[in-house]
XYZ file of C-alpha atoms in Angstrom:
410
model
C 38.715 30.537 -27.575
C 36.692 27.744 -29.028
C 37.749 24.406 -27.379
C 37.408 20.536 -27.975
C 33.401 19.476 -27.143
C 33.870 16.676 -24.483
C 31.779 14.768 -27.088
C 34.421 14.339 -29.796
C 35.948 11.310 -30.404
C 39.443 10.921 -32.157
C 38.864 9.637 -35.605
C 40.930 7.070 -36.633
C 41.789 7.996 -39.893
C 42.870 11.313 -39.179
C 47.102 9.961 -39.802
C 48.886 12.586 -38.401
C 46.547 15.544 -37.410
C 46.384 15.456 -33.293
C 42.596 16.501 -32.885
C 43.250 16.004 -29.147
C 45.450 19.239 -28.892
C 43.033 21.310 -31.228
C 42.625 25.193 -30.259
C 41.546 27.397 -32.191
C 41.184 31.996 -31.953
C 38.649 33.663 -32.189
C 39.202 36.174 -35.360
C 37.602 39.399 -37.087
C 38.109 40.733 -40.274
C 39.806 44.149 -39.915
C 41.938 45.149 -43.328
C 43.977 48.156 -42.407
C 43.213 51.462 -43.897
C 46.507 51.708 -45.683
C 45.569 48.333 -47.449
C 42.168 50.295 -48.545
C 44.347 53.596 -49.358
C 46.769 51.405 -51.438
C 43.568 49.733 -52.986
C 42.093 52.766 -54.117
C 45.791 54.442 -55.232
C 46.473 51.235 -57.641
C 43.190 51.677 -58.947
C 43.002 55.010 -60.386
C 46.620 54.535 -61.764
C 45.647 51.463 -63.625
C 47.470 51.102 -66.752
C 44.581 50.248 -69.326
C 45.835 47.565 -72.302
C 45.750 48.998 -75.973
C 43.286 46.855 -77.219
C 40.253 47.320 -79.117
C 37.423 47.596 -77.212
C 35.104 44.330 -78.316
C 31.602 44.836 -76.470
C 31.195 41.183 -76.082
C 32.779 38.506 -74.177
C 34.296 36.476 -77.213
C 37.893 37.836 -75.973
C 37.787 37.958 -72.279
C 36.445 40.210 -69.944
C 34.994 43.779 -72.235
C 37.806 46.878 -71.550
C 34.598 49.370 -71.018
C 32.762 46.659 -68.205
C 35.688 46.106 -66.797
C 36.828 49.625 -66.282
C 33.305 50.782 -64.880
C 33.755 48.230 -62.595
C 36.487 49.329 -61.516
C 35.753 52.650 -60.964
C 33.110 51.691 -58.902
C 35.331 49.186 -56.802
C 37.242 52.137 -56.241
C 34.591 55.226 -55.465
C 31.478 53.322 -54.423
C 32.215 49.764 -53.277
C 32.535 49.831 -49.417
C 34.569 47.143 -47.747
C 33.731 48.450 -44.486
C 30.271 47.012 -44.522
C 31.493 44.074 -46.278
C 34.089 43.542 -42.607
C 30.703 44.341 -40.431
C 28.651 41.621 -42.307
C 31.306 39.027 -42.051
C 32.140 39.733 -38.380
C 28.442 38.893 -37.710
C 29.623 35.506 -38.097
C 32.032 33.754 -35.305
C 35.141 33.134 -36.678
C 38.009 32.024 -35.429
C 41.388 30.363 -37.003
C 43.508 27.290 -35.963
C 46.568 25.215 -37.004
C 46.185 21.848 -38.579
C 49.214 20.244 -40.190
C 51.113 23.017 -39.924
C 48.801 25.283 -41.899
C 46.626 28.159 -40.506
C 43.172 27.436 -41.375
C 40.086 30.319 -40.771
C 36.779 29.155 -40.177
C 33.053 30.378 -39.414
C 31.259 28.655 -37.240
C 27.647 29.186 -37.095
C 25.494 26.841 -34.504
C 21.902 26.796 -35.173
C 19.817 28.343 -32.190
C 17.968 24.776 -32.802
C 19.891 21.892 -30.340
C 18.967 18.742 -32.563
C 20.615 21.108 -36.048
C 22.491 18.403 -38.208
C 26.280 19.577 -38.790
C 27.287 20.787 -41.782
C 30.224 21.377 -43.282
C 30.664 23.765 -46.541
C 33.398 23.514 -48.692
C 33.879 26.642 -51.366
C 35.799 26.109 -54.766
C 38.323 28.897 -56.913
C 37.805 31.346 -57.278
C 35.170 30.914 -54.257
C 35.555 31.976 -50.541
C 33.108 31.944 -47.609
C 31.857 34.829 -49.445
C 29.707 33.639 -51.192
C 27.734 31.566 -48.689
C 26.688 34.969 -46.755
C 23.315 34.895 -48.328
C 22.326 31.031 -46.883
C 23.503 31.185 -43.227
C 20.611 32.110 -41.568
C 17.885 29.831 -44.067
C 20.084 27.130 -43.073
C 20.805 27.850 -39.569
C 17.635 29.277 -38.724
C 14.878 28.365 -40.841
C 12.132 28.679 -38.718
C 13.491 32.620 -38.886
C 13.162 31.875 -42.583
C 9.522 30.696 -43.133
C 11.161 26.818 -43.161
C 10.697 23.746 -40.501
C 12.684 23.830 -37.586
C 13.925 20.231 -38.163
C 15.958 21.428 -41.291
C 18.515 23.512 -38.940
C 22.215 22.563 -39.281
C 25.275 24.187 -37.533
C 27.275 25.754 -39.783
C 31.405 25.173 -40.226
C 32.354 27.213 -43.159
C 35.994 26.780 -43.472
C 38.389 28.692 -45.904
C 40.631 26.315 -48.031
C 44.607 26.890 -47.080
C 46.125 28.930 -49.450
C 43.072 31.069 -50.174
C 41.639 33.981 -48.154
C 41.963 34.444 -44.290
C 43.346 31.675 -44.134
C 46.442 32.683 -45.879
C 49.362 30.775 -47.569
C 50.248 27.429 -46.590
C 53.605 27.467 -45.115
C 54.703 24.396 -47.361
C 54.124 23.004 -50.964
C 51.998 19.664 -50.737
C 48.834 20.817 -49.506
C 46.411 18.904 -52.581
C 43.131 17.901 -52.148
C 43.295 14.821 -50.191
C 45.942 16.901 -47.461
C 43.208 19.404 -47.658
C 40.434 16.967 -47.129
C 42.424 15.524 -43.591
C 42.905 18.889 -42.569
C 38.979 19.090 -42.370
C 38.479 15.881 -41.032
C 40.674 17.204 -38.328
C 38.489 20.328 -37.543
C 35.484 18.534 -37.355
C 36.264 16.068 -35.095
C 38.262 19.166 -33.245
C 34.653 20.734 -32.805
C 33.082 17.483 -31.303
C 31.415 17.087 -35.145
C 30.468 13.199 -36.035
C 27.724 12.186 -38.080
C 28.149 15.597 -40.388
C 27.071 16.560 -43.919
C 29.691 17.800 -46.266
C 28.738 19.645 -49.104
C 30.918 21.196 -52.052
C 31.362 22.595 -55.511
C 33.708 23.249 -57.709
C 37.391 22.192 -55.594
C 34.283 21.922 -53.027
C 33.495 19.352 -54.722
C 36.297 16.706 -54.906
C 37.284 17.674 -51.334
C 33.720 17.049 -50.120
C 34.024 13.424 -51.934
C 38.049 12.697 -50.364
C 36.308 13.339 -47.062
C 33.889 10.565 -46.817
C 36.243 8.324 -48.494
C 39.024 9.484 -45.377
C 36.222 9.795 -42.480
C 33.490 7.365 -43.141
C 32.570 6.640 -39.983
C 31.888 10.600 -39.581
C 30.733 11.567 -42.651
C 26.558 10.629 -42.668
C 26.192 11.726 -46.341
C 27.773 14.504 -49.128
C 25.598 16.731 -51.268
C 27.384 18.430 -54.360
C 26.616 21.127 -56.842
C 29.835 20.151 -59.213
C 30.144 16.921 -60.907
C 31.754 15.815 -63.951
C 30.950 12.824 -65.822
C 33.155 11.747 -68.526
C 31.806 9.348 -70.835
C 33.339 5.429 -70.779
C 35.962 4.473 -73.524
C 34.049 1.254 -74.843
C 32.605 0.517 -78.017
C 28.365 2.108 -78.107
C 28.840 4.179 -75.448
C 27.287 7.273 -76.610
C 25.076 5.163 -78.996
C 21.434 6.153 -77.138
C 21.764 9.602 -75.983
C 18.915 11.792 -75.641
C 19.564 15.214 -77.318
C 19.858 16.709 -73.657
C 22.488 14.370 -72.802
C 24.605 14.718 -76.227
C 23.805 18.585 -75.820
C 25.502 18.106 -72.219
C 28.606 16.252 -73.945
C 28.930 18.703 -76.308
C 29.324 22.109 -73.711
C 31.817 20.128 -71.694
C 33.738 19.890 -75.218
C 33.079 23.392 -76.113
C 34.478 23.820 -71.991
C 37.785 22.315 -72.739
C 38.505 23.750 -75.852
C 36.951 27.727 -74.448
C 36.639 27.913 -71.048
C 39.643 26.523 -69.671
C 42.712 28.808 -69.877
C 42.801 29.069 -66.414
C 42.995 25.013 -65.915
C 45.655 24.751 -67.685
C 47.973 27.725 -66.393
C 47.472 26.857 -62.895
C 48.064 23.027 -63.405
C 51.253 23.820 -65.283
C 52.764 27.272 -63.953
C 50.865 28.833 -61.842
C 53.569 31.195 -60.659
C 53.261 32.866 -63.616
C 50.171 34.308 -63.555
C 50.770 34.817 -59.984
C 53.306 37.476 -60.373
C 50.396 39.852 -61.827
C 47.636 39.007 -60.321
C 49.363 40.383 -56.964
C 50.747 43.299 -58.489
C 47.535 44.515 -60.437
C 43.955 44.638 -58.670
C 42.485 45.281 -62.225
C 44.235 42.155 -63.122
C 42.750 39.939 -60.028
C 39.503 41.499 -60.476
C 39.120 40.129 -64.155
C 40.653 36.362 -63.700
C 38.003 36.581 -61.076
C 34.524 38.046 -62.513
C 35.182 36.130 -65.675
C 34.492 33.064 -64.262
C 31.491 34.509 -62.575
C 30.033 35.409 -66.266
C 31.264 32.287 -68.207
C 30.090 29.633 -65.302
C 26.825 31.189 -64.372
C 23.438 31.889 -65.799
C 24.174 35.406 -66.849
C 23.745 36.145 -70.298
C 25.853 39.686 -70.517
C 27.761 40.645 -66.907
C 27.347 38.785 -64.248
C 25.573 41.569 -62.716
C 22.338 39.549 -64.197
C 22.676 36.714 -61.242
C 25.337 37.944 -58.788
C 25.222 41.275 -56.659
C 27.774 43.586 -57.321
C 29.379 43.983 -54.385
C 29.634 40.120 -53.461
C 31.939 40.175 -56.370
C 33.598 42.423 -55.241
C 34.246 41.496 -52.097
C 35.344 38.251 -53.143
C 37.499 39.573 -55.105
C 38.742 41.952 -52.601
C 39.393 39.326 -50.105
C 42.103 37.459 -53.047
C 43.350 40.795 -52.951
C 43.734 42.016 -49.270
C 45.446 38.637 -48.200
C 47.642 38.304 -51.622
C 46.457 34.500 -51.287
C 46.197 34.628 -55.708
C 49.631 32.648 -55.906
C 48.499 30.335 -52.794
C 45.102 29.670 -54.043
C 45.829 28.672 -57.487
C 48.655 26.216 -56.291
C 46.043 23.806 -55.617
C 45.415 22.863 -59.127
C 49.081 22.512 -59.376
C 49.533 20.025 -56.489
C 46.613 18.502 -56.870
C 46.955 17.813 -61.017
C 50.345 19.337 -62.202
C 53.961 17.801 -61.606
C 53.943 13.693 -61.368
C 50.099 14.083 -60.863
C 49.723 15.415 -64.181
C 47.222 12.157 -65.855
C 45.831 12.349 -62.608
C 42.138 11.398 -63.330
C 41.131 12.988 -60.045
C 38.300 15.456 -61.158
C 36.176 12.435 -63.156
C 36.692 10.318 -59.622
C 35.772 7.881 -58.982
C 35.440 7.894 -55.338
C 34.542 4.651 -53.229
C 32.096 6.565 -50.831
C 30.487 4.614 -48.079
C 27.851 7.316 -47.547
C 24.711 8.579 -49.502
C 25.611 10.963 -52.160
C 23.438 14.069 -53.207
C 23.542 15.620 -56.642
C 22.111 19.074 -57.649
C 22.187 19.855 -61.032
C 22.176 23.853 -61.809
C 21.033 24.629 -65.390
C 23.989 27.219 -66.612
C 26.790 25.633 -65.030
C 29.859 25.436 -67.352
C 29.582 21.530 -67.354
C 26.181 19.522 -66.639
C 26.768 15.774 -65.505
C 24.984 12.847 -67.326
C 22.640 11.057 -65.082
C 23.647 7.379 -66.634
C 27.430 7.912 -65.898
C 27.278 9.717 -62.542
C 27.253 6.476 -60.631
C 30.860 5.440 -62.333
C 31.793 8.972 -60.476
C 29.732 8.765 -57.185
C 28.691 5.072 -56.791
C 25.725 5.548 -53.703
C 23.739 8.560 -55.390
C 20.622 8.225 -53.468
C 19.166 11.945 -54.880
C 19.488 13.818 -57.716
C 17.540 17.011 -58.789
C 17.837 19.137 -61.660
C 17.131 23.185 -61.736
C 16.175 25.025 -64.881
C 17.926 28.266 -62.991
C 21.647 28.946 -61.764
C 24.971 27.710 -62.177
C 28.225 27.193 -60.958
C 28.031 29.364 -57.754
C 24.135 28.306 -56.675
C 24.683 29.644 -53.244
C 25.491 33.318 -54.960
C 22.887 33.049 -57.712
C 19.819 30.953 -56.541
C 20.256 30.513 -52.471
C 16.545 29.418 -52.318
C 17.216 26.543 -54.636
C 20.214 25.748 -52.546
C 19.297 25.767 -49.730
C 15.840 23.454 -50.292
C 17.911 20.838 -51.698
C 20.528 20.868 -49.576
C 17.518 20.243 -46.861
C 15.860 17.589 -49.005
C 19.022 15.905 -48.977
C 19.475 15.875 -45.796
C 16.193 15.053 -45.288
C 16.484 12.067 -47.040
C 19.596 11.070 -44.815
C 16.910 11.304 -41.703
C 13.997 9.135 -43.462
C 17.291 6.441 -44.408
């Protein structure tokens, strides 16, 4: 059982999360083999849509990909070795506020390793961070400089995953956000670096606005940038930047179906996406095509079987209702104008920006600091996209170290 360092210090802004009683047990991942027998059943008695059978993506996810991938979800995909690989990591889950949380928590073999805290997004888990673990807990292991180690908490947002439905509605982003501060400061954490994409993202940013005097600085991958509403605003864009403005358009009026079911009935949805794994495995790998750098599947950036496990993890744990609530308490109901995903967020802290190339938004440089006023680094990568740490861990993990880095030399 992991318990309270005698270093940690109650935070004061933690309202009503008692860090002082904080315990948390150890856990594995072991899915039972029914769960895998029922898997593999459901699968090979899929009931296929009559549809015609478009090649592209123009209408969704292809009928052909979709059923090959299937079929190899079902004969070939093995989520035995996906268990072993994610049991290499120490996990363990706790209670804060009520809700179970699961966490990995990975300390660097290096004593001086900076904390750091990663936050995944939808449809994202701690999944797709397998691949930078040991580069960022180790990197002396890894060809890099000792002095960039960090210990690693890698929790799993409530609702999703392991760490299974919250036992209440109410859990938004800023409830989610305490929560964290709460396990931080329940490890002995202070003086940690948050970083976050997608959901990842805003949570990352409520942190440091709830914890500042823990936070040290927040790195994100995710950041949108709406223009101002005043008179010459977009006057002197640069073709890049009006380029920019013009996929976020193309975004809103293409790529967000799923925004707008979840903010306004996510039940819905819900209903099928537990009953059908075909039907989880689609709303899932079309986001990993549309926001990534893959030109045809997303086979082209993302393994296979990463996918899949994510996918299989939404699956195993039923968490597809649970996980998509999020969007509705954090934007739907009374919160429905809520402004929340353009910020802006009063940060105390140094703010970190990485840009990924084929993300399904790209941020404008010139109105980032309406979003993220203390943006002390920036960088911009002609490769990836919306899940970096799947598609291009080598460019996310250096500038997550430069970052941090930075925070040192500050």
């Amino acid at each position: 059982m992991e318990t309270r360092s005698p270093t940690a210090r109650r935070t004061t802004h933690a309202g009503p999360l008692d860090v002082e009683t904080f315990r948390a047990t150890p856990f594995r991942a072991a899915i039972p083999q029914a769960d895998l027998d029922d898997l593999r059943d459901r699968l090979a008695r899929t009931r296929w849509p009559a549809t015609p059978a478009a090649a592209d993506w123009s209408r969704g996810v292809p009928p052909d990909y979709l059923a090959e991938l299937a079929e190899h979800w079902r004969t070939r995909f093995d989520w035995r070795a996906v268990e072993a690989r994610l049991n290499e990591l120490p996990q363990f889950t706790t209670t804060l506020d009520s809700a179970n949380v699961h966490y990995a928590h990975v300390r660097s073999p290096e004593p001086t390793a900076t904390p750091l805290l990663l936050v995944h997004g939808w449809p994202g888990s701690y999944v797709e961070f397998l691949d930078v673990v040991g580069p960022l807990t180790d990197p002396a292991a890894h060809g890099g400089d000792p002095a960039d180690a960090f210990h690693l908490v890698i929790p799993t947002l409530p609702g999703f995953g392991f760490s299974g439905p919250t036992p209440e509605p109410g859990w938004d982003h800023r409830r989610v956000a305490r929560a964290f501060a709460a396990l931080m400061a329940g490890l002995g954490y202070r003086d940690y670096v948050v970083q976050g994409g997608d959901w990842g993202m805003v949570i990352a940013a409520e942190l440091a606005v709830h914890d500042p005097e823990n936070v040290a600085g927040v790195h994100v991958n995710t950041l949108l940038t709406l223009p101002p509403q005043r008179p010459g605003a977009l006057d002197d864009l640069t073709e890049d930047e009006a380029a920019r403005l013009e996929l976020l358009g193309h975004y809103g009026e293409d790529g967000s179906c799923h925004f707008r079911l979840l903010v306004t009935k996510p039940h819905t949805v819900a209903y099928a996406l537990s009953d059908s794994p075909v039907g989880q495995l689609a709303w899932i790998v079309e986001k990993y095509r549309d926001w990534s750098g893959a030109r045809s599947t997303p086979e082209e950036v993302i393994d296979r079987d990463l996918m899949l496990a994510n996918a299989s993890l939404y699956w195993f744990t039923a968490t597809a209702a649970s996980s998509g609530a999020l969007y509705y308490e954090a934007l739907g109901g009374s919160n429905r104008n809520s402004h929340l995903l353009g910020g802006p967020w009063e940060l105390s802290c140094p703010a970190g920006v990485a840009v990924f190339a084929h993300d399904v938004n790209l941020p404008l440089r010139r109105f980032a600091d309406a979003v993220l006023p203390t943006i002390s680094h920036w960088s911009e990568f002609d490769r990836g996209g919306h899940f970096p740490a799947l598609e291009v861990p080598e460019l996310y993990v250096g500038d997550v170290r430069a970052f941090t880095r930075s925070l040192r030399r500050g």
